[in-house]
């Protein structure tokens, strides 16, 4: 935990005496190693994500509603297990590395499985297991980042991690594009290379992320609440945690998934199939360039304000899509949205939850957001099938406007 210093400053963290605390001006080594793991893993996952929409819609002939169902499963299963991952990681004084390793391992196993399945139910099952892995690892990883960083620099720490993560997201589609251009059996080659890269990410995690007392936070003190599931859920009684969760959920309900954004760009702007795998590069490049500066800016101006500003950027991206604006501008705004919200939300939530329940507390906020995006994906796919893409996107833009206004009034008392 953190206590105020004698001069009335922001305070320092009370940590295990065997481990030095983080310097206010430095990013902790744990953050850099976890960023490397995320970079490698994202190369693997984004290779698949870049080709999956086209593979399912053009290759297997799925309707937008069918793709919305699969995309919802892709995100929904992650939401269902985030609380489990956060709770398991908090047990025993912090098992963050162990739980994260299980999550990364599950996702790695799923990549070669995509070579063997070609029907909607089986693909859905593989994607569900893959997202289960993501759900297990996300909260423990973010807990390690927040617990290894001083409160006043958490926006920067998450910005550095998300920038490294996004570097992988930038490379993944490019690798997939090159493979599709060269390989006769393009999709199978993409899935094969992706599985090898994912295995490398797990290996780096196991070898270089410190475990035990060297990497996980110190055990909870005797007067701290036990990290039980009941104690984890009781965090919602805290006003700031509750409001953060409600606001993240509300805004998630009106967020069109990345895959649909790229399909809309192709459909409305006529992007050729051969260039489709490169569309995520625009989002990733903007995210990479903006994650660190916006994270640092959020530390100064307030993380909640930055979080809402990110959704304004997303609303502008929707407007450009409706107006047939240039694709590069849509992708720039889409990347700015993620840079201003992804790590910033976790930095804000880290301030609101205690150290000994950090994994579960972050998972609560993530679960609300991910569950909402699961519902949004299903709803958008159904709306596109029933009314067409323009009406579906207009409805999403109106919903985002209403939800953003509600979030302004529901903002946490600690908008830091």
Short mmCIF file of C-alpha atoms in Angstrom, two decimals:
data_model
loop_
_atom_site.label_atom_id
_atom_site.label_comp_id
_atom_site.label_asym_id
_atom_site.label_seq_id
_atom_site.Cartn_x
_atom_site.Cartn_y
_atom_site.Cartn_z
CA UNK A 1 0.00 0.00 0.00
CA UNK A 2 1.03 3.65 -0.17
CA UNK A 3 1.42 6.10 2.73
CA UNK A 4 1.90 9.86 2.64
CA UNK A 5 5.39 11.19 3.29
CA UNK A 6 6.19 13.73 5.97
CA UNK A 7 6.19 16.56 3.47
CA UNK A 8 2.64 15.86 2.32
CA UNK A 9 3.69 14.39 -1.00
CA UNK A 10 1.97 11.71 -3.03
CA UNK A 11 3.45 9.00 -0.84
CA UNK A 12 5.55 5.90 -1.22
CA UNK A 13 4.59 2.27 -1.39
CA UNK A 14 5.19 0.00 1.59
CA UNK A 15 6.83 -3.05 0.03
CA UNK A 16 8.77 -6.10 1.03
CA UNK A 17 12.16 -4.98 2.36
CA UNK A 18 13.91 -7.44 0.06
CA UNK A 19 12.62 -5.63 -3.01
CA UNK A 20 13.36 -2.01 -3.89
CA UNK A 21 10.38 0.19 -4.73
CA UNK A 22 10.02 1.73 -8.18
CA UNK A 23 11.59 5.06 -8.95
CA UNK A 24 9.07 7.73 -9.81
CA UNK A 25 10.91 8.48 -13.06
CA UNK A 26 11.54 4.91 -14.21
CA UNK A 27 9.42 2.17 -15.68
CA UNK A 28 9.82 -1.02 -13.64
CA UNK A 29 11.68 -3.93 -15.30
CA UNK A 30 8.61 -6.12 -14.75
CA UNK A 31 6.60 -3.75 -16.98
CA UNK A 32 9.22 -3.99 -19.74
CA UNK A 33 9.37 -7.79 -19.63
CA UNK A 34 5.58 -8.09 -19.62
CA UNK A 35 5.52 -5.65 -22.53
CA UNK A 36 7.88 -7.96 -24.43
CA UNK A 37 5.64 -10.96 -23.70
CA UNK A 38 2.60 -9.01 -24.90
CA UNK A 39 4.45 -7.85 -28.02
CA UNK A 40 5.29 -11.43 -29.02
CA UNK A 41 1.83 -12.72 -28.13
CA UNK A 42 0.13 -9.94 -30.07
CA UNK A 43 2.13 -10.75 -33.19
CA UNK A 44 0.60 -14.22 -32.93
CA UNK A 45 -2.97 -13.22 -32.05
CA UNK A 46 -3.20 -10.31 -34.50
CA UNK A 47 -2.02 -12.51 -37.35
CA UNK A 48 -5.17 -14.54 -36.77
CA UNK A 49 -7.40 -11.55 -35.99
CA UNK A 50 -6.34 -9.80 -39.20
CA UNK A 51 -7.47 -12.64 -41.47
CA UNK A 52 -10.26 -14.16 -39.40
CA UNK A 53 -13.13 -11.82 -40.47
CA UNK A 54 -12.38 -12.34 -44.17
CA UNK A 55 -11.74 -16.07 -43.65
CA UNK A 56 -15.11 -16.53 -41.97
CA UNK A 57 -17.24 -14.16 -44.08
CA UNK A 58 -15.65 -14.59 -47.52
CA UNK A 59 -14.08 -18.03 -47.09
CA UNK A 60 -16.75 -19.86 -45.09
CA UNK A 61 -19.70 -17.69 -46.18
CA UNK A 62 -20.90 -16.53 -42.76
CA UNK A 63 -23.50 -13.76 -42.63
CA UNK A 64 -22.85 -10.60 -40.56
CA UNK A 65 -25.16 -12.08 -37.92
CA UNK A 66 -23.17 -15.33 -37.86
CA UNK A 67 -19.92 -13.43 -37.66
CA UNK A 68 -21.36 -11.25 -34.90
CA UNK A 69 -22.19 -14.41 -32.95
CA UNK A 70 -18.64 -15.73 -33.32
CA UNK A 71 -17.13 -12.33 -32.56
CA UNK A 72 -19.34 -12.14 -29.50
CA UNK A 73 -18.12 -15.56 -28.37
CA UNK A 74 -14.56 -14.37 -29.03
CA UNK A 75 -15.04 -11.54 -26.53
CA UNK A 76 -17.74 -12.98 -24.29
CA UNK A 77 -15.76 -15.93 -22.97
CA UNK A 78 -12.96 -13.57 -22.04
CA UNK A 79 -15.45 -11.59 -19.95
CA UNK A 80 -16.76 -14.68 -18.16
CA UNK A 81 -13.38 -15.82 -16.84
CA UNK A 82 -11.72 -12.49 -16.00
CA UNK A 83 -13.11 -12.52 -12.47
CA UNK A 84 -11.89 -16.08 -12.02
CA UNK A 85 -8.42 -15.13 -13.23
CA UNK A 86 -8.25 -12.08 -10.97
CA UNK A 87 -9.47 -14.02 -7.94
CA UNK A 88 -7.09 -16.94 -8.46
CA UNK A 89 -4.17 -14.55 -8.93
CA UNK A 90 -4.88 -12.78 -5.62
CA UNK A 91 -4.88 -16.01 -3.63
CA UNK A 92 -1.84 -17.01 -1.59
CA UNK A 93 -0.34 -13.52 -1.51
CA UNK A 94 -0.37 -13.22 -5.29
CA UNK A 95 -0.04 -15.90 -7.97
CA UNK A 96 0.03 -13.43 -10.79
CA UNK A 97 2.71 -15.01 -12.92
CA UNK A 98 1.33 -18.54 -12.57
CA UNK A 99 -2.23 -17.60 -13.58
CA UNK A 100 -0.99 -15.41 -16.42
CA UNK A 101 1.16 -18.29 -17.72
CA UNK A 102 -1.86 -20.61 -17.81
CA UNK A 103 -3.79 -17.99 -19.77
CA UNK A 104 -1.03 -17.41 -22.31
CA UNK A 105 -0.56 -21.18 -22.65
CA UNK A 106 -4.25 -21.82 -23.42
CA UNK A 107 -4.23 -19.21 -26.17
CA UNK A 108 -1.04 -20.67 -27.65
CA UNK A 109 -2.58 -24.15 -27.85
CA UNK A 110 -5.60 -22.81 -29.75
CA UNK A 111 -3.63 -21.43 -32.71
CA UNK A 112 -2.73 -24.85 -34.25
CA UNK A 113 -6.27 -26.06 -33.47
CA UNK A 114 -7.61 -23.60 -36.07
CA UNK A 115 -5.90 -25.76 -38.71
CA UNK A 116 -8.17 -28.68 -37.83
CA UNK A 117 -11.62 -27.07 -37.61
CA UNK A 118 -13.77 -25.74 -40.44
CA UNK A 119 -17.33 -25.67 -39.11
CA UNK A 120 -19.01 -22.86 -37.19
CA UNK A 121 -19.50 -24.80 -33.90
CA UNK A 122 -15.91 -26.08 -33.80
CA UNK A 123 -14.41 -22.71 -34.71
CA UNK A 124 -16.57 -21.15 -32.01
CA UNK A 125 -15.29 -23.68 -29.46
CA UNK A 126 -11.64 -22.99 -30.33
CA UNK A 127 -12.20 -19.24 -30.13
CA UNK A 128 -13.94 -19.69 -26.78
CA UNK A 129 -10.91 -21.51 -25.34
CA UNK A 130 -8.58 -18.87 -26.80
CA UNK A 131 -10.58 -16.08 -25.15
CA UNK A 132 -10.66 -18.07 -21.91
CA UNK A 133 -6.88 -17.86 -21.94
CA UNK A 134 -7.02 -14.10 -22.55
CA UNK A 135 -9.52 -13.68 -19.74
CA UNK A 136 -7.32 -15.59 -17.29
CA UNK A 137 -4.16 -13.65 -18.07
CA UNK A 138 -5.36 -10.06 -18.44
CA UNK A 139 -6.11 -9.15 -14.81
CA UNK A 140 -2.97 -10.83 -13.34
CA UNK A 141 -0.79 -9.13 -15.95
CA UNK A 142 -2.32 -5.70 -15.32
CA UNK A 143 -2.09 -6.26 -11.56
CA UNK A 144 1.66 -6.92 -11.91
CA UNK A 145 2.03 -3.71 -13.92
CA UNK A 146 0.15 -1.57 -11.39
CA UNK A 147 1.80 -3.11 -8.32
CA UNK A 148 5.29 -2.62 -9.72
CA UNK A 149 4.63 1.07 -10.47
CA UNK A 150 4.18 4.13 -8.27
CA UNK A 151 0.62 5.58 -8.33
CA UNK A 152 1.69 8.84 -9.95
CA UNK A 153 3.34 7.01 -12.89
CA UNK A 154 0.82 4.25 -13.56
CA UNK A 155 -0.57 5.98 -16.63
CA UNK A 156 2.96 6.05 -18.06
CA UNK A 157 3.60 2.41 -17.07
CA UNK A 158 0.42 1.19 -18.74
CA UNK A 159 1.21 3.42 -21.71
CA UNK A 160 4.63 1.79 -22.13
CA UNK A 161 3.12 -1.69 -21.85
CA UNK A 162 0.31 -0.91 -24.28
CA UNK A 163 2.78 0.64 -26.74
CA UNK A 164 4.88 -2.54 -26.70
CA UNK A 165 1.73 -4.64 -26.93
CA UNK A 166 0.60 -2.59 -29.91
CA UNK A 167 3.96 -2.97 -31.63
CA UNK A 168 3.05 -6.65 -31.80
CA UNK A 169 -0.40 -5.74 -33.08
CA UNK A 170 1.32 -3.70 -35.78
CA UNK A 171 3.62 -6.52 -36.84
CA UNK A 172 0.98 -9.29 -36.73
CA UNK A 173 -1.19 -8.13 -39.65
CA UNK A 174 1.92 -7.31 -41.68
CA UNK A 175 3.27 -10.85 -41.20
CA UNK A 176 -0.16 -12.28 -42.09
CA UNK A 177 -0.29 -10.13 -45.22
CA UNK A 178 3.14 -11.32 -46.36
CA UNK A 179 2.25 -14.96 -45.70
CA UNK A 180 -1.01 -14.66 -47.66
CA UNK A 181 0.91 -13.15 -50.57
CA UNK A 182 3.51 -15.95 -50.65
CA UNK A 183 1.86 -19.16 -49.38
CA UNK A 184 -0.37 -21.35 -51.53
CA UNK A 185 -2.45 -22.42 -48.53
CA UNK A 186 -2.48 -18.93 -47.06
CA UNK A 187 -4.81 -19.29 -44.08
CA UNK A 188 -3.24 -22.55 -42.89
CA UNK A 189 0.23 -20.99 -43.14
CA UNK A 190 -0.92 -18.00 -41.08
CA UNK A 191 -2.31 -20.28 -38.34
CA UNK A 192 0.89 -22.38 -38.29
CA UNK A 193 3.27 -19.44 -37.93
CA UNK A 194 0.95 -17.88 -35.35
CA UNK A 195 1.14 -20.98 -33.15
CA UNK A 196 4.96 -20.95 -33.19
CA UNK A 197 5.11 -17.27 -32.22
CA UNK A 198 2.59 -17.82 -29.40
CA UNK A 199 4.76 -20.60 -27.95
CA UNK A 200 7.73 -18.20 -27.93
CA UNK A 201 5.71 -15.68 -25.92
CA UNK A 202 4.91 -18.28 -23.25
CA UNK A 203 8.58 -19.23 -23.05
CA UNK A 204 9.67 -15.61 -22.49
CA UNK A 205 7.06 -15.23 -19.73
CA UNK A 206 8.25 -18.35 -17.91
CA UNK A 207 11.95 -17.52 -18.20
CA UNK A 208 12.12 -13.77 -17.68
CA UNK A 209 9.11 -12.53 -15.69
CA UNK A 210 10.18 -12.84 -12.03
CA UNK A 211 7.99 -15.03 -9.83
CA UNK A 212 7.46 -15.39 -6.10
CA UNK A 213 8.78 -12.57 -3.92
CA UNK A 214 10.90 -11.20 -6.71
CA UNK A 215 8.03 -10.38 -9.00
CA UNK A 216 4.69 -10.71 -7.25
CA UNK A 217 3.49 -8.24 -4.63
CA UNK A 218 4.05 -8.87 -0.96
CA UNK A 219 1.45 -10.94 0.90
CA UNK A 220 -1.49 -9.12 2.41
CA UNK A 221 -1.06 -7.80 5.94
CA UNK A 222 -2.89 -9.36 8.86
CA UNK A 223 -5.49 -6.60 9.05
CA UNK A 224 -6.29 -6.74 5.31
CA UNK A 225 -9.39 -8.57 4.03
CA UNK A 226 -8.77 -12.12 2.86
CA UNK A 227 -8.71 -12.39 -0.95
CA UNK A 228 -11.90 -14.45 -1.07
CA UNK A 229 -14.42 -14.32 -3.92
CA UNK A 230 -16.87 -12.58 -1.59
CA UNK A 231 -14.28 -9.94 -0.72
CA UNK A 232 -13.59 -9.47 -4.42
CA UNK A 233 -17.25 -8.89 -5.27
CA UNK A 234 -17.60 -6.64 -2.22
CA UNK A 235 -15.30 -4.18 -3.99
CA UNK A 236 -18.41 -3.00 -5.82
CA UNK A 237 -19.49 -1.39 -2.55
CA UNK A 238 -16.68 1.08 -3.04
CA UNK A 239 -18.14 4.10 -4.81
CA UNK A 240 -15.27 4.67 -7.23
CA UNK A 241 -14.97 0.99 -8.19
CA UNK A 242 -18.73 0.75 -8.74
CA UNK A 243 -18.89 3.88 -10.86
CA UNK A 244 -15.86 2.93 -12.93
CA UNK A 245 -17.41 -0.47 -13.62
CA UNK A 246 -20.80 0.98 -14.51
CA UNK A 247 -19.29 3.60 -16.83
CA UNK A 248 -16.98 1.11 -18.55
CA UNK A 249 -19.99 -1.18 -19.06
CA UNK A 250 -22.20 1.58 -20.43
CA UNK A 251 -19.61 2.74 -22.94
CA UNK A 252 -18.79 -0.85 -23.89
CA UNK A 253 -22.42 -1.37 -24.92
CA UNK A 254 -21.98 1.11 -27.77
CA UNK A 255 -18.49 0.08 -28.93
CA UNK A 256 -18.40 -1.58 -32.35
CA UNK A 257 -15.82 -4.37 -32.35
CA UNK A 258 -12.58 -3.95 -34.29
CA UNK A 259 -13.51 -6.67 -36.78
CA UNK A 260 -16.74 -4.90 -37.68
CA UNK A 261 -14.90 -1.59 -38.09
CA UNK A 262 -12.59 -3.23 -40.64
CA UNK A 263 -15.49 -4.95 -42.42
CA UNK A 264 -17.31 -1.59 -42.56
CA UNK A 265 -14.22 0.04 -44.05
CA UNK A 266 -14.03 -2.65 -46.70
CA UNK A 267 -17.76 -2.56 -47.40
CA UNK A 268 -18.25 1.22 -47.42
CA UNK A 269 -14.94 2.27 -48.98
CA UNK A 270 -14.38 -0.70 -51.30
CA UNK A 271 -11.07 -1.90 -49.86
CA UNK A 272 -9.88 -4.90 -51.98
CA UNK A 273 -9.72 -8.29 -50.24
CA UNK A 274 -5.96 -8.53 -50.69
CA UNK A 275 -5.46 -5.37 -48.60
CA UNK A 276 -7.92 -6.31 -45.87
CA UNK A 277 -5.28 -7.83 -43.55
CA UNK A 278 -3.45 -4.47 -43.53
CA UNK A 279 -6.36 -2.45 -42.11
CA UNK A 280 -5.49 -3.24 -38.46
CA UNK A 281 -2.05 -1.73 -39.12
CA UNK A 282 -3.57 1.75 -39.20
CA UNK A 283 -5.21 1.30 -35.79
CA UNK A 284 -2.09 -0.31 -34.35
CA UNK A 285 0.24 2.41 -35.66
CA UNK A 286 -1.87 5.19 -34.12
CA UNK A 287 -2.15 3.24 -30.85
CA UNK A 288 1.62 2.67 -30.79
CA UNK A 289 2.45 6.34 -31.34
CA UNK A 290 -0.12 7.71 -28.90
CA UNK A 291 -0.20 5.18 -26.03
CA UNK A 292 2.76 6.57 -24.08
CA UNK A 293 2.13 10.32 -24.58
CA UNK A 294 -1.57 9.97 -23.77
CA UNK A 295 -0.75 7.80 -20.74
CA UNK A 296 1.62 10.47 -19.43
CA UNK A 297 -0.92 13.19 -20.20
CA UNK A 298 -3.58 11.21 -18.32
CA UNK A 299 -1.32 11.17 -15.23
CA UNK A 300 -1.33 14.98 -15.31
CA UNK A 301 -4.78 16.00 -16.54
CA UNK A 302 -6.80 13.14 -15.00
CA UNK A 303 -7.31 9.60 -16.23
CA UNK A 304 -11.09 9.82 -16.26
CA UNK A 305 -11.05 12.86 -18.56
CA UNK A 306 -8.69 11.06 -20.91
CA UNK A 307 -10.94 7.97 -20.89
CA UNK A 308 -13.95 10.04 -21.96
CA UNK A 309 -11.88 11.90 -24.58
CA UNK A 310 -11.00 8.54 -26.11
CA UNK A 311 -14.68 7.77 -26.64
CA UNK A 312 -15.15 11.15 -28.31
CA UNK A 313 -12.46 10.05 -30.77
CA UNK A 314 -14.37 6.82 -31.37
CA UNK A 315 -17.57 8.77 -32.03
CA UNK A 316 -15.68 10.87 -34.58
CA UNK A 317 -14.50 7.65 -36.27
CA UNK A 318 -18.11 6.48 -36.55
CA UNK A 319 -19.04 9.83 -38.09
CA UNK A 320 -16.30 9.54 -40.71
CA UNK A 321 -17.41 6.01 -41.57
CA UNK A 322 -20.97 7.26 -42.11
CA UNK A 323 -19.71 10.16 -44.22
CA UNK A 324 -17.41 7.92 -46.32
CA UNK A 325 -14.39 9.75 -44.93
CA UNK A 326 -10.84 8.67 -45.68
CA UNK A 327 -9.83 5.30 -44.30
CA UNK A 328 -6.58 6.62 -42.79
CA UNK A 329 -8.51 9.16 -40.68
CA UNK A 330 -10.91 6.48 -39.42
CA UNK A 331 -8.00 4.23 -38.43
CA UNK A 332 -6.13 7.13 -36.78
CA UNK A 333 -9.16 7.96 -34.61
CA UNK A 334 -9.72 4.27 -33.88
CA UNK A 335 -6.14 3.93 -32.62
CA UNK A 336 -6.43 7.15 -30.61
CA UNK A 337 -9.52 5.71 -28.92
CA UNK A 338 -7.56 2.69 -27.70
CA UNK A 339 -4.54 4.76 -26.67
CA UNK A 340 -6.74 7.01 -24.53
CA UNK A 341 -8.82 4.27 -22.92
CA UNK A 342 -7.20 0.83 -22.69
CA UNK A 343 -4.32 1.31 -20.25
CA UNK A 344 -5.78 4.54 -18.88
CA UNK A 345 -8.84 2.73 -17.52
CA UNK A 346 -6.63 0.19 -15.73
CA UNK A 347 -4.48 2.98 -14.28
CA UNK A 348 -7.62 4.68 -12.92
CA UNK A 349 -8.98 1.43 -11.52
CA UNK A 350 -5.64 0.62 -9.83
CA UNK A 351 -6.03 3.71 -7.66
CA UNK A 352 -9.48 2.62 -6.49
CA UNK A 353 -8.73 -0.96 -5.35
CA UNK A 354 -6.43 -2.25 -2.56
CA UNK A 355 -3.16 -4.04 -3.30
CA UNK A 356 -4.24 -7.41 -1.92
CA UNK A 357 -7.32 -7.47 -4.20
CA UNK A 358 -5.71 -5.80 -7.19
CA UNK A 359 -6.26 -8.67 -9.61
CA UNK A 360 -9.93 -9.10 -8.70
CA UNK A 361 -10.55 -5.36 -8.66
CA UNK A 362 -9.17 -4.82 -12.14
CA UNK A 363 -11.04 -7.91 -13.32
CA UNK A 364 -14.35 -6.45 -12.09
CA UNK A 365 -13.94 -3.40 -14.30
CA UNK A 366 -12.67 -5.47 -17.23
CA UNK A 367 -15.54 -7.95 -16.90
CA UNK A 368 -18.17 -5.22 -17.08
CA UNK A 369 -16.54 -3.73 -20.16
CA UNK A 370 -15.95 -7.07 -21.92
CA UNK A 371 -19.47 -8.35 -21.20
CA UNK A 372 -20.92 -5.17 -22.66
CA UNK A 373 -18.78 -5.50 -25.78
CA UNK A 374 -19.95 -9.10 -26.15
CA UNK A 375 -23.56 -7.87 -26.18
CA UNK A 376 -22.66 -5.01 -28.52
CA UNK A 377 -21.09 -7.37 -31.04
CA UNK A 378 -24.19 -9.57 -31.14
CA UNK A 379 -26.49 -6.55 -31.41
CA UNK A 380 -24.46 -4.89 -34.17
CA UNK A 381 -24.29 -8.08 -36.23
CA UNK A 382 -28.06 -8.52 -35.92
CA UNK A 383 -28.69 -4.86 -36.78
CA UNK A 384 -26.44 -5.03 -39.85
CA UNK A 385 -28.21 -8.17 -41.07
CA UNK A 386 -31.70 -6.71 -40.49
CA UNK A 387 -31.26 -3.03 -41.40
CA UNK A 388 -27.99 -2.68 -43.27
CA UNK A 389 -24.62 -1.33 -42.22
CA UNK A 390 -25.52 2.39 -42.32
CA UNK A 391 -28.50 2.11 -39.99
CA UNK A 392 -26.59 -0.20 -37.65
CA UNK A 393 -23.66 2.23 -37.42
CA UNK A 394 -25.94 5.25 -36.96
CA UNK A 395 -27.64 3.46 -34.08
CA UNK A 396 -24.26 2.67 -32.51
CA UNK A 397 -23.17 6.32 -32.81
CA UNK A 398 -26.36 7.55 -31.14
CA UNK A 399 -26.00 4.97 -28.38
CA UNK A 400 -22.39 6.02 -27.77
CA UNK A 401 -23.44 9.66 -27.47
CA UNK A 402 -26.12 8.83 -24.87
CA UNK A 403 -23.78 6.53 -22.91
CA UNK A 404 -21.00 9.15 -22.89
CA UNK A 405 -23.38 11.76 -21.46
CA UNK A 406 -24.45 9.32 -18.75
CA UNK A 407 -20.80 8.54 -17.96
CA UNK A 408 -20.06 12.26 -17.46
CA UNK A 409 -22.66 12.38 -14.68
CA UNK A 410 -21.57 9.05 -13.18
CA UNK A 411 -17.86 9.86 -13.11
CA UNK A 412 -15.96 8.62 -10.04
CA UNK A 413 -15.27 11.04 -7.20
CA UNK A 414 -11.54 10.35 -7.70
CA UNK A 415 -11.18 11.26 -11.36
CA UNK A 416 -7.45 10.56 -11.32
#
